């Protein structure tokens, strides 16, 4: 199964995004995709994203892993003086 997202804004240009399985197979400007030969595939679900933007997934990379190094140090202090 494949997914085609048509006319999504990518870097300010209308683009078509083809996703096959869990992989982004191609991202091409809609004007270029329109010139190509029509696909004979019947397993493609098409989503019209006109007026919508395609954004990367948001990943929260904020961690406090380094704070484990300070565990047990200055436990009797208030937060602000410690910082």
Short mmCIF file of C-alpha atoms in Angstrom, two decimals:
data_model
loop_
_atom_site.label_atom_id
_atom_site.label_comp_id
_atom_site.label_asym_id
_atom_site.label_seq_id
_atom_site.Cartn_x
_atom_site.Cartn_y
_atom_site.Cartn_z
CA UNK A 1 0.00 0.00 0.00
CA UNK A 2 1.23 3.47 -0.84
CA UNK A 3 0.12 6.96 0.08
CA UNK A 4 0.35 10.01 -2.19
CA UNK A 5 -0.01 13.41 -0.55
CA UNK A 6 -0.70 15.91 -3.32
CA UNK A 7 -0.12 19.69 -3.31
CA UNK A 8 1.38 19.91 0.20
CA UNK A 9 3.60 22.91 0.91
CA UNK A 10 7.22 21.80 1.32
CA UNK A 11 9.77 24.61 1.66
CA UNK A 12 7.16 27.05 0.36
CA UNK A 13 6.39 25.10 -2.85
CA UNK A 14 3.45 22.85 -3.66
CA UNK A 15 4.85 19.32 -3.72
CA UNK A 16 3.70 15.72 -4.03
CA UNK A 17 4.95 13.27 -1.40
CA UNK A 18 4.91 9.54 -2.12
CA UNK A 19 5.11 7.22 0.88
CA UNK A 20 5.57 3.50 0.30
CA UNK A 21 5.19 1.40 3.43
CA UNK A 22 6.96 3.41 6.12
CA UNK A 23 9.44 5.09 3.76
CA UNK A 24 9.18 8.46 2.01
CA UNK A 25 9.90 7.34 -1.56
CA UNK A 26 9.90 10.77 -3.21
CA UNK A 27 9.12 14.44 -2.73
CA UNK A 28 8.77 16.37 -5.99
CA UNK A 29 7.24 19.74 -6.86
CA UNK A 30 3.64 19.28 -8.04
CA UNK A 31 4.46 20.98 -11.34
CA UNK A 32 7.06 18.28 -12.12
CA UNK A 33 4.83 15.42 -10.94
CA UNK A 34 1.98 16.69 -13.14
CA UNK A 35 4.19 16.41 -16.24
CA UNK A 36 4.99 12.76 -15.54
CA UNK A 37 3.01 9.86 -16.96
CA UNK A 38 -0.07 8.92 -14.95
CA UNK A 39 0.52 6.00 -12.61
CA UNK A 40 -1.10 2.69 -13.44
CA UNK A 41 -0.96 1.60 -9.81
CA UNK A 42 -4.24 0.95 -8.05
CA UNK A 43 -2.82 0.52 -4.53
CA UNK A 44 -2.22 4.23 -3.91
CA UNK A 45 -4.38 6.21 -1.50
CA UNK A 46 -4.41 9.89 -2.46
CA UNK A 47 -4.78 12.76 0.01
CA UNK A 48 -5.33 16.30 -1.25
CA UNK A 49 -3.25 18.61 0.94
CA UNK A 50 -3.92 21.84 -0.94
CA UNK A 51 -3.30 24.76 1.42
CA UNK A 52 -1.63 22.52 4.03
CA UNK A 53 2.04 22.29 4.96
CA UNK A 54 4.10 19.13 5.36
CA UNK A 55 6.19 19.34 8.55
CA UNK A 56 8.78 17.00 9.99
CA UNK A 57 7.76 15.06 13.04
CA UNK A 58 8.36 16.82 16.31
CA UNK A 59 10.84 14.97 18.50
CA UNK A 60 11.42 16.05 22.07
CA UNK A 61 15.18 15.77 22.52
CA UNK A 62 15.12 17.54 25.89
CA UNK A 63 16.35 15.24 28.65
CA UNK A 64 17.76 15.50 32.12
CA UNK A 65 20.09 12.51 31.72
CA UNK A 66 23.15 14.54 32.76
CA UNK A 67 21.46 15.38 36.05
CA UNK A 68 22.05 11.78 37.20
CA UNK A 69 25.71 12.77 37.61
CA UNK A 70 24.66 15.29 40.28
CA UNK A 71 22.44 12.87 42.20
CA UNK A 72 23.10 13.14 45.92
CA UNK A 73 25.05 16.41 45.64
CA UNK A 74 23.65 19.48 47.41
CA UNK A 75 20.36 17.78 48.30
CA UNK A 76 19.99 20.12 51.27
CA UNK A 77 20.06 23.28 49.09
CA UNK A 78 17.18 25.23 47.61
CA UNK A 79 16.89 25.03 43.83
CA UNK A 80 17.77 28.61 42.86
CA UNK A 81 20.96 28.90 44.99
CA UNK A 82 22.04 25.51 43.67
CA UNK A 83 21.55 26.62 40.07
#
